[in-house]
mmCIF file of C-alpha atoms and ligand atoms in Angstrom:
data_model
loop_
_atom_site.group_PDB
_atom_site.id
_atom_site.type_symbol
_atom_site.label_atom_id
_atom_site.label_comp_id
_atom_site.label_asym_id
_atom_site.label_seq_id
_atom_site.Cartn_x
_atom_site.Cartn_y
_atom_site.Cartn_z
ATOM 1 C CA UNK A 7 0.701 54.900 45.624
ATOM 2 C CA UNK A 8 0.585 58.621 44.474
ATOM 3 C CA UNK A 9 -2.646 60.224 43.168
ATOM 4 C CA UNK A 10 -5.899 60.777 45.337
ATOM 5 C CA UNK A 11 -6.884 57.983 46.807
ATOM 6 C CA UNK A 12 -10.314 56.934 46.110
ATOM 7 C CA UNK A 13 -12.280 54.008 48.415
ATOM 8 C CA UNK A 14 -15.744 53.459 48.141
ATOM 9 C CA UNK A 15 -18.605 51.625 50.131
ATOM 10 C CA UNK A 16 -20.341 49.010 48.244
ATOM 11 C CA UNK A 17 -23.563 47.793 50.111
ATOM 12 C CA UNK A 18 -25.845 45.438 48.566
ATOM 13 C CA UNK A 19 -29.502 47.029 49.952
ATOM 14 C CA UNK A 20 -30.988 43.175 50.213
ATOM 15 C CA UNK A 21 -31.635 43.728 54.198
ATOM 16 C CA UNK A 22 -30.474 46.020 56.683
ATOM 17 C CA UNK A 23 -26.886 46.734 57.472
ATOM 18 C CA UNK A 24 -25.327 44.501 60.126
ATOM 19 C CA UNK A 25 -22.138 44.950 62.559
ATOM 20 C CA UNK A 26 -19.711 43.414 60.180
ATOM 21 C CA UNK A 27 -20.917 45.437 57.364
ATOM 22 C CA UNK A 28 -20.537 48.437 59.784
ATOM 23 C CA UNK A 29 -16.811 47.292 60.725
ATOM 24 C CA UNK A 30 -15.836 47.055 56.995
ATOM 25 C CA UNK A 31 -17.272 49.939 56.351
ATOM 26 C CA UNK A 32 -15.542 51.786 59.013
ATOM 27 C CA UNK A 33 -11.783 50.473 57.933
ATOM 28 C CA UNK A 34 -13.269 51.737 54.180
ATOM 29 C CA UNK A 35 -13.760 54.883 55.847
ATOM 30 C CA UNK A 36 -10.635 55.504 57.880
ATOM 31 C CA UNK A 37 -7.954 54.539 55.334
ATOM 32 C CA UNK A 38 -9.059 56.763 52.697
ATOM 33 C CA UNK A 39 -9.951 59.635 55.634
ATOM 34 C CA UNK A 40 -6.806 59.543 57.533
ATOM 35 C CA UNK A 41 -5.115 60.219 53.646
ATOM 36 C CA UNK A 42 -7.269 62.452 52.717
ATOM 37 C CA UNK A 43 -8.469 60.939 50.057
ATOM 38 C CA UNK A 44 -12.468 60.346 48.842
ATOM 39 C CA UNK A 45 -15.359 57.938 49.513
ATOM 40 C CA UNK A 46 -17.443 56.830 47.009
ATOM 41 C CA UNK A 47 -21.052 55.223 47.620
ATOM 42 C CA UNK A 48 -22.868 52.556 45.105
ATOM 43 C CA UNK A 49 -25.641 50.426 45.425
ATOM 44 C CA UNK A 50 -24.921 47.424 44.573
ATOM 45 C CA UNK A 51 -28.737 45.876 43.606
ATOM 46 C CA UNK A 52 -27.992 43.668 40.660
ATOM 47 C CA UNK A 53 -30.166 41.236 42.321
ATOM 48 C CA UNK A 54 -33.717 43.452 41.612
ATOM 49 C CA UNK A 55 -35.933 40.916 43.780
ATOM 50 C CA UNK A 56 -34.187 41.259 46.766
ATOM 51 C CA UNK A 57 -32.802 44.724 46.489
ATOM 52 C CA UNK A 58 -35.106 47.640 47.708
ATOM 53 C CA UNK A 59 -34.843 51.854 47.078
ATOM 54 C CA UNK A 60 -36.213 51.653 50.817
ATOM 55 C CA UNK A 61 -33.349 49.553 52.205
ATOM 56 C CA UNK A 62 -30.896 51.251 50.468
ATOM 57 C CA UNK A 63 -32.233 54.714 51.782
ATOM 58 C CA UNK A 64 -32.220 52.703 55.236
ATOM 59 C CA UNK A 65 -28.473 51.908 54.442
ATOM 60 C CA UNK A 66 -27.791 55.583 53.957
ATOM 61 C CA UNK A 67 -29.252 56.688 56.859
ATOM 62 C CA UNK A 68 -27.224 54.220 59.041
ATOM 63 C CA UNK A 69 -23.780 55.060 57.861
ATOM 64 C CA UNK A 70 -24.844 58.294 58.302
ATOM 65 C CA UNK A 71 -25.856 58.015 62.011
ATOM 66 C CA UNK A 72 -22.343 56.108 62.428
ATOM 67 C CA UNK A 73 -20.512 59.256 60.976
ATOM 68 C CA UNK A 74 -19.304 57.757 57.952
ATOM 69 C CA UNK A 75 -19.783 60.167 55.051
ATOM 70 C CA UNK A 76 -19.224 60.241 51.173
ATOM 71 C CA UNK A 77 -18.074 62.622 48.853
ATOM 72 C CA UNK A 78 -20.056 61.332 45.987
ATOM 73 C CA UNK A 79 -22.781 58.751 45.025
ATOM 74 C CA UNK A 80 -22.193 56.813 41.988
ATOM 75 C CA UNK A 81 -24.727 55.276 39.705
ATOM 76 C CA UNK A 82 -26.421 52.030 41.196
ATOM 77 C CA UNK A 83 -25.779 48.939 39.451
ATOM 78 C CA UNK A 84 -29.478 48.576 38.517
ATOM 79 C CA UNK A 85 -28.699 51.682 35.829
ATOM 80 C CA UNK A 86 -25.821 50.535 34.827
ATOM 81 C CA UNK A 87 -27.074 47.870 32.013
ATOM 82 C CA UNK A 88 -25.457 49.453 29.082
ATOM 83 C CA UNK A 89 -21.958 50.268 30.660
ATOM 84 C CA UNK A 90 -22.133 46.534 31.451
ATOM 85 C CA UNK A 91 -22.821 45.682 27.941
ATOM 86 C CA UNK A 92 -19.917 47.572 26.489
ATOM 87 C CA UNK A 93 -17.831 45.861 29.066
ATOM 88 C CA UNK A 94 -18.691 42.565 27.832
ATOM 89 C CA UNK A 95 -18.522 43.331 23.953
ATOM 90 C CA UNK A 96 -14.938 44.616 24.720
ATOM 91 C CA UNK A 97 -14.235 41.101 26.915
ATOM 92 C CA UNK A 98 -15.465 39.186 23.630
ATOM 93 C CA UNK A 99 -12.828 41.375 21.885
ATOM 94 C CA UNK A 100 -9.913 40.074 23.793
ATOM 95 C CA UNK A 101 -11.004 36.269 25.302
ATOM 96 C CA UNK A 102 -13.239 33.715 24.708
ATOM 97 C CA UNK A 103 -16.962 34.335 25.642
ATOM 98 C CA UNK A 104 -18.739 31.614 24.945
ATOM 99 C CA UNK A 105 -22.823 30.793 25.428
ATOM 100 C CA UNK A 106 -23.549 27.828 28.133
ATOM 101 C CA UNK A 107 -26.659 26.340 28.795
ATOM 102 C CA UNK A 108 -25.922 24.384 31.682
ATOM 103 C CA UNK A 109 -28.027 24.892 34.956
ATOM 104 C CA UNK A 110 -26.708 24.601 38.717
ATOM 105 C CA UNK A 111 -27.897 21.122 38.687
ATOM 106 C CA UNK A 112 -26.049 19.643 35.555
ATOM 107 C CA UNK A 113 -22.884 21.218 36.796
ATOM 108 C CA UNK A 114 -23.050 19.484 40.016
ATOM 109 C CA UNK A 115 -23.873 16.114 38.239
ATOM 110 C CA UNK A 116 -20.535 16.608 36.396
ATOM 111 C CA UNK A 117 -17.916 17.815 39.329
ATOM 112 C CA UNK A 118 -17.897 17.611 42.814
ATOM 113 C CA UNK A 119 -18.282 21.577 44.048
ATOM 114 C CA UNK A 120 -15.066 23.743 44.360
ATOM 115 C CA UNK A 121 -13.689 23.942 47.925
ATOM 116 C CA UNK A 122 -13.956 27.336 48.294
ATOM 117 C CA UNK A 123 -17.351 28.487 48.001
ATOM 118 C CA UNK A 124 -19.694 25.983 46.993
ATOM 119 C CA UNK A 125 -19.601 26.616 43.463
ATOM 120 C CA UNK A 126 -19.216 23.626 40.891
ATOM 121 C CA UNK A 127 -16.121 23.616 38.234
ATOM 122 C CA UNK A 128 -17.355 24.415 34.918
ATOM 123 C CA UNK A 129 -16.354 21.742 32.278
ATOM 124 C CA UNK A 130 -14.550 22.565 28.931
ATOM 125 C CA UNK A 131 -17.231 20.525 27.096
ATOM 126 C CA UNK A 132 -19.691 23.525 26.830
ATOM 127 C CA UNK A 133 -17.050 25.719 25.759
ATOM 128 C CA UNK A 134 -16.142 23.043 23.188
ATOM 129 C CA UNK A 135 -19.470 22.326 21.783
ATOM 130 C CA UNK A 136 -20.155 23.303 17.677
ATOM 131 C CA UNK A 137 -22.426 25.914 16.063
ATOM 132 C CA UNK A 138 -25.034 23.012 15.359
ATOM 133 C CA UNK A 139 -25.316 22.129 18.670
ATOM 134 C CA UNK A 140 -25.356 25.842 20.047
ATOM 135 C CA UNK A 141 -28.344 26.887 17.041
ATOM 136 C CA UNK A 142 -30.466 23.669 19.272
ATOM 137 C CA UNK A 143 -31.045 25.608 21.904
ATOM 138 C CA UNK A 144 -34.294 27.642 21.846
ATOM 139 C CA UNK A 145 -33.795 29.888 25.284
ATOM 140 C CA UNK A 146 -31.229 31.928 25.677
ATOM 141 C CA UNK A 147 -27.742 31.095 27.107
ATOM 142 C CA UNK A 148 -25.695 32.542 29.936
ATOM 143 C CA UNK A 149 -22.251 34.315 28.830
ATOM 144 C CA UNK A 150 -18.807 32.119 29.937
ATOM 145 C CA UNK A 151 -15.551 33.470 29.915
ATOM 146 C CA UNK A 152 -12.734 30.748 29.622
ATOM 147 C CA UNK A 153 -10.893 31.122 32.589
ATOM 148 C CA UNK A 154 -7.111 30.972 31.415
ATOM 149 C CA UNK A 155 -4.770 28.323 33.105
ATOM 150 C CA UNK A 156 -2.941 31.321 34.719
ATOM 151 C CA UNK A 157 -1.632 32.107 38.340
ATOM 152 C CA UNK A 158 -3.043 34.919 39.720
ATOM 153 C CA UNK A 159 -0.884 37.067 42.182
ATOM 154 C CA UNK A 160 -1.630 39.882 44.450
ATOM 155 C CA UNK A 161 -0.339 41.170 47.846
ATOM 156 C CA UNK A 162 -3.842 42.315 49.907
ATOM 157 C CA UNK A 163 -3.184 44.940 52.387
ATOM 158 C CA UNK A 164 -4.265 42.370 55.408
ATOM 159 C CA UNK A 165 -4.089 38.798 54.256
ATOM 160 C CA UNK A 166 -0.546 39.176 52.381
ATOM 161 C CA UNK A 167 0.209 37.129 49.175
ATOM 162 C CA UNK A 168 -2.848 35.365 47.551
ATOM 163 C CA UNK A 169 -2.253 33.205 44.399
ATOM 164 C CA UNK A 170 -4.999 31.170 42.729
ATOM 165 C CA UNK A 171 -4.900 29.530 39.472
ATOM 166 C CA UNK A 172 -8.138 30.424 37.629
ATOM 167 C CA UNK A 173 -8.476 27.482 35.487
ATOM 168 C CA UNK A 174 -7.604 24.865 38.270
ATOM 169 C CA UNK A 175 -9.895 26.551 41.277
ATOM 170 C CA UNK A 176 -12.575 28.445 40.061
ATOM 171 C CA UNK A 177 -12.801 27.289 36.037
ATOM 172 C CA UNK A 178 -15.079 29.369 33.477
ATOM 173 C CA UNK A 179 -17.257 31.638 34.785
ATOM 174 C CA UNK A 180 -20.809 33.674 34.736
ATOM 175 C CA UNK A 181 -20.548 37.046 33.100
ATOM 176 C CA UNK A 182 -24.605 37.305 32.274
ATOM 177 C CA UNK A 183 -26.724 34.593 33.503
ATOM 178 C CA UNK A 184 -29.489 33.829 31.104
ATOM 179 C CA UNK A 185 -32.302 35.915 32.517
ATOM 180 C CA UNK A 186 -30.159 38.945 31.264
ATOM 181 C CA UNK A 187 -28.894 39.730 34.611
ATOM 182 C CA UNK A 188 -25.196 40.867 34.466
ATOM 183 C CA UNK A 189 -22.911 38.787 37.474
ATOM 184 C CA UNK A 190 -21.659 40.693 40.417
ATOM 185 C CA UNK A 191 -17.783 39.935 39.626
ATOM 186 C CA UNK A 192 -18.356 41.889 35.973
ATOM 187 C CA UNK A 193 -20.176 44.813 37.081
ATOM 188 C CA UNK A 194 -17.810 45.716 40.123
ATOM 189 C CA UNK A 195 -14.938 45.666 37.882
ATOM 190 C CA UNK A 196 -16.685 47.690 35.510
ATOM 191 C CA UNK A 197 -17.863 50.364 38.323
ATOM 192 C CA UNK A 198 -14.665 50.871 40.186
ATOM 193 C CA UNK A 199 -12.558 50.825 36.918
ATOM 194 C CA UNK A 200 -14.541 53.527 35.646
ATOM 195 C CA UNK A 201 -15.264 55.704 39.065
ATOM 196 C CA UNK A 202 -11.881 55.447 39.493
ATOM 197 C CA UNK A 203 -11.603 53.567 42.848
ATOM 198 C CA UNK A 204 -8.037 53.278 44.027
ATOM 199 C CA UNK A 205 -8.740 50.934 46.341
ATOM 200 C CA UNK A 206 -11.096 48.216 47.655
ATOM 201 C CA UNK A 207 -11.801 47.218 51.641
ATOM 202 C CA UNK A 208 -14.349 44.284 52.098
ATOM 203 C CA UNK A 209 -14.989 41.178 54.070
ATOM 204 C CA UNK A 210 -12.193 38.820 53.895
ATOM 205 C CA UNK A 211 -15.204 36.287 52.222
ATOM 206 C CA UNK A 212 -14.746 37.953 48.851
ATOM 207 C CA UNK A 213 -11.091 37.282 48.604
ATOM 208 C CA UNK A 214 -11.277 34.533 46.701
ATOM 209 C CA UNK A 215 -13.243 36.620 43.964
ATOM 210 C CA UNK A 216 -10.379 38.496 43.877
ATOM 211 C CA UNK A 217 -8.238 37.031 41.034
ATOM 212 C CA UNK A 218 -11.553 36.383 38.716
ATOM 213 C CA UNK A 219 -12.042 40.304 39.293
ATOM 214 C CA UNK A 220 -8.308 41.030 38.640
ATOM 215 C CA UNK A 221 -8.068 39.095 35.636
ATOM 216 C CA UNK A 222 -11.746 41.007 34.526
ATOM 217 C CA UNK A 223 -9.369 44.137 35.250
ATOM 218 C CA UNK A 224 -6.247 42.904 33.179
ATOM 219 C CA UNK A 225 -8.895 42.595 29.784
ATOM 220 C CA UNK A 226 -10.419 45.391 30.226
ATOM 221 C CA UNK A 227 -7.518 47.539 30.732
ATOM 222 C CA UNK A 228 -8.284 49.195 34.366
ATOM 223 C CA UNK A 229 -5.490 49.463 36.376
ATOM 224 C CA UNK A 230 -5.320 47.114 39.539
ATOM 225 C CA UNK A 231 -6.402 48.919 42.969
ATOM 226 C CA UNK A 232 -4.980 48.175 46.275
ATOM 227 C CA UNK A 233 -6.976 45.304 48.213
ATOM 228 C CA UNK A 234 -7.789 45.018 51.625
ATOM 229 C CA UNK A 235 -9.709 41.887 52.823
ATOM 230 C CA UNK A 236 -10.720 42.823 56.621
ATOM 231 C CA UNK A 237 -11.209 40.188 58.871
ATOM 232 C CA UNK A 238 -14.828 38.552 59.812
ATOM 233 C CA UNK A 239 -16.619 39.086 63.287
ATOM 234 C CA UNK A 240 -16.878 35.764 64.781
ATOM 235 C CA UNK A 241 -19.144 34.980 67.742
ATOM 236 C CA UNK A 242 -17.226 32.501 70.658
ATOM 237 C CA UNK A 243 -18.245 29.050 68.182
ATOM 238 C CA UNK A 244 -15.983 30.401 66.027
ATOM 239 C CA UNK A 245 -19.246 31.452 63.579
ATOM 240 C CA UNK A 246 -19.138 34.557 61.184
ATOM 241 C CA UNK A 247 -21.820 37.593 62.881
ATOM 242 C CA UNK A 248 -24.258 37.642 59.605
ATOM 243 C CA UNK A 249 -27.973 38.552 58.643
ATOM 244 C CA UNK A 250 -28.872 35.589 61.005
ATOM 245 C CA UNK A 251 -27.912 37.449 63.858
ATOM 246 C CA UNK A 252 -30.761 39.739 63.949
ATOM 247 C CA UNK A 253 -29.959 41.322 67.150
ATOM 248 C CA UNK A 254 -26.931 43.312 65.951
ATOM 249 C CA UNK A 255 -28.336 44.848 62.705
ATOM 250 C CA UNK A 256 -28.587 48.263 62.649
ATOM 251 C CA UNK A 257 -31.984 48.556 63.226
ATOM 252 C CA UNK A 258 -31.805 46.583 66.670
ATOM 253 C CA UNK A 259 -28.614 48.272 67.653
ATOM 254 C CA UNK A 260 -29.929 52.550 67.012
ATOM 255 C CA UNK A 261 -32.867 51.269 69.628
ATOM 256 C CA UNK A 262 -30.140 49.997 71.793
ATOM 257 C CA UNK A 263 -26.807 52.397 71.508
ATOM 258 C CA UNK A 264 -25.320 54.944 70.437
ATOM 259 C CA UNK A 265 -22.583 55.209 66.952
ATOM 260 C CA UNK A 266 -19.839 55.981 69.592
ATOM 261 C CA UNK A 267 -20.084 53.040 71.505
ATOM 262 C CA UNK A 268 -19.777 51.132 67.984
ATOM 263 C CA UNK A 269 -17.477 52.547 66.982
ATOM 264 C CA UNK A 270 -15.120 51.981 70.229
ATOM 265 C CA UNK A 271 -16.141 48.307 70.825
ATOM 266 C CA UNK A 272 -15.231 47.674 66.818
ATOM 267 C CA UNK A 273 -11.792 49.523 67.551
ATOM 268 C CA UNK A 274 -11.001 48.211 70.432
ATOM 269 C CA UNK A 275 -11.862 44.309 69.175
ATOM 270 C CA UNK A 276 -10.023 44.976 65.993
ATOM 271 C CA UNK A 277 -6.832 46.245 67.520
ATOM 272 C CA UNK A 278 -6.746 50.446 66.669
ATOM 273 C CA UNK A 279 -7.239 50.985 70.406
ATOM 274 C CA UNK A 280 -5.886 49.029 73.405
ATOM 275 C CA UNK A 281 -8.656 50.091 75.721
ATOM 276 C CA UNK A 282 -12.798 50.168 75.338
ATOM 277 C CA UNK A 283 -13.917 53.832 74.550
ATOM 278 C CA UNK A 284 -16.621 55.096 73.510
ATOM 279 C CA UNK A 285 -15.525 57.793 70.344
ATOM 280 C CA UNK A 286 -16.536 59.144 66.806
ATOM 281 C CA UNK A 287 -15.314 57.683 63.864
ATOM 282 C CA UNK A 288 -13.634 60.721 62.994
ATOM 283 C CA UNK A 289 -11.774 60.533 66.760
ATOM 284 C CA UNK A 290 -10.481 57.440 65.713
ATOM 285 C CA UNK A 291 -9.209 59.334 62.420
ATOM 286 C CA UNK A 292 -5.001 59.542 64.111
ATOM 287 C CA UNK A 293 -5.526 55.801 65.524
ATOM 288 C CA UNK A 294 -5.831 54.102 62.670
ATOM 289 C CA UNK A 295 -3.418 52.175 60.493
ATOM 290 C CA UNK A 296 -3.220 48.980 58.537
ATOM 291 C CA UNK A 297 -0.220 47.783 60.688
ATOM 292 C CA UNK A 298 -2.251 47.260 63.823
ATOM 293 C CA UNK A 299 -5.109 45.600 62.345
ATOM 294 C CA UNK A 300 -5.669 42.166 63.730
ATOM 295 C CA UNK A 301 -5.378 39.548 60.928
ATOM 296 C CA UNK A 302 -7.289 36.800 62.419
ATOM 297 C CA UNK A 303 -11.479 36.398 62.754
ATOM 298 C CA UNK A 304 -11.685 38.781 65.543
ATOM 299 C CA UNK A 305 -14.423 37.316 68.276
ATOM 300 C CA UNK A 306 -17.075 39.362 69.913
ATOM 301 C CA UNK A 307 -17.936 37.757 72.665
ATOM 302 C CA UNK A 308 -20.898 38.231 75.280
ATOM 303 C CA UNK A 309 -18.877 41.082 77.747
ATOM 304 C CA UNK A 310 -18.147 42.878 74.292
ATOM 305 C CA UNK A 311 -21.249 43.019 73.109
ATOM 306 C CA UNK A 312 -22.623 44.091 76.717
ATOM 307 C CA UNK A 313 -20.459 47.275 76.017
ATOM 308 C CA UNK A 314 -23.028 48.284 73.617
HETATM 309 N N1 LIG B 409 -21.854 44.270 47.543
HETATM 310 C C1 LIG B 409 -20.950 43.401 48.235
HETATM 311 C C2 LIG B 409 -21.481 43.127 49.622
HETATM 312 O O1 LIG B 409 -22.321 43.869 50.115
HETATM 313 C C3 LIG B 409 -19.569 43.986 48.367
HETATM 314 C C4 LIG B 409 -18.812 43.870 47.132
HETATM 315 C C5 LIG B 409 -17.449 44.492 47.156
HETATM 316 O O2 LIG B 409 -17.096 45.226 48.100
HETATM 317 O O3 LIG B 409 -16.727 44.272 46.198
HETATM 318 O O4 LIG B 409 -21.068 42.168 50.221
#
């Protein structure tokens, strides 16, 4: 790619930050640092009863005392109503949008849920339904966009290819629920489109939101950034490290540790270093690269986590 290169962290400030936020943030962090290139930081608190000021300031402070810095905060999603708006009055423009009624437990009457994550097929007959039958309602509707019977192609940084056909796995899909709220797939597309973010490093568990966001992209004209889907921590089970694991959120592991010793166990478990060493991020800076990543769930196990 030529041009600055432009990353970003994303955090949604529902909780405190945990290890495997920490590790994605940190691969954020070192591909756009060892180019040069700059970090952008934006709240991500669509959801306004879970999302705090507090925990965001908390989130802050901890990528701060793990030495990864940003150039530049960007507007939190909770401000961003009216960018969202014009987003979806331009996706009306180009595809169908359509009103739905249907609730979570209709949905799941009609189709068994979709493999991937839990979420239930949406079926063509709301999309179908007449003016008549739309004016019935009396409370307001949540926004659909058809999801086109389309194969959806990228090559992510870590995982390689990844085609999904949007019609066949994930169907039509949430842009505004019916409270009002805008959906996390529109307003991430909207933000990094607009901010200019060249590319995007998260938790492998969001690439299947990929092509819905990509084909969000293709209507709204952005161009595509690169994607990097990092690996999850797993504990020896086999179990993704998440919020449950209470012990190893930030808060827990400041008491405990210090950001170098983080910093070298996540290295060392991922693959940039062949040894366990404790060292800044920006010592780990000239060790990085995507080619020595580990593809796999990478497992923490008990010695690993004694490091700390
Ligand atoms: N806010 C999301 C999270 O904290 C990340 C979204 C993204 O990186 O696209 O999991």
């Amino acid at each position: 790619m030529t041009g600055k290169v432009i990353g970003r962290f994303a955090p949604t400030p529902s909780g405190r930050m945990h290890l495997g936020n920490a590790f994605a943030y940190l691969l954020a962090w070192l591909s756009v640092r060892s180019r040069g290139g700059e970090v952008l930081l934006r709240m991500e608190d669509l959801d306004t009863l879970r999302c705090t000021e507090e925990n965001g300031e908390r989130i802050r402070e901890d990528l701060r005392w793990l030495g990864l810095d940003w150039d530049r905060e960007t507007p939190p999603q909770r401000s961003r109503t009216a960018a969202y708006e014009r987003a979806l009055e331009t996706l009306r423009s180009r595809a169908n949008v359509f009103p739905c009624w249907c609730t979570r437990g209709s949905l799941n009457l009609v189709n068994a849920p979709h493999a991937s994550d839990g979420h239930p097929i949406h079926p063509a007959s709301c999309r179908e339904a007449s003016e008549e039958e739309r004016a019935r309602h009396k409370t307001p509707p949540a926004w659909r966009l058809e999801a086109p019977d389309l194969r959806i192609s990228f090559a992510d940084g870590v995982y390689g290819l990844y085609t999904e056909n949007l019609k066949e796995a994930c169907g039509d899909f949430v842009l505004r629920r019916a409270d009002g709220v805008f959906v996390y797939q529109l307003a991430v597309v909207a933000d990094d489109g607009e901010f200019g973010v060249t590319e995007v490093v998260r938790g492998c568990d969001l690439l299947s939101s990929t092509p819905r966001q990509i084909y969000l992209q293709r209507l709204l004209g952005y161009p595509q950034p690169e994607y990097f889907h990092v690996p999850m921590l797993t504990d020896r089970e086999g179990r993704k490290l998440s919020k449950r694991d209470a012990d190893l959120d930030l808060g827990v592991l400041r008491q405990r540790t210090d950001p170098e010793k983080i910093i070298g166990l996540l290295a060392h478990a991922c693959g940039l270093l062949d040894r366990f060493e404790p060292l800044t991020a920006a010592e780990l800076i000239p060790h990085f690269s995507w080619e020595k990543l580990r593809k796999t769930d990478i497992l923490l196990d008990e010695e690993q986590l004694n490091w700390l």
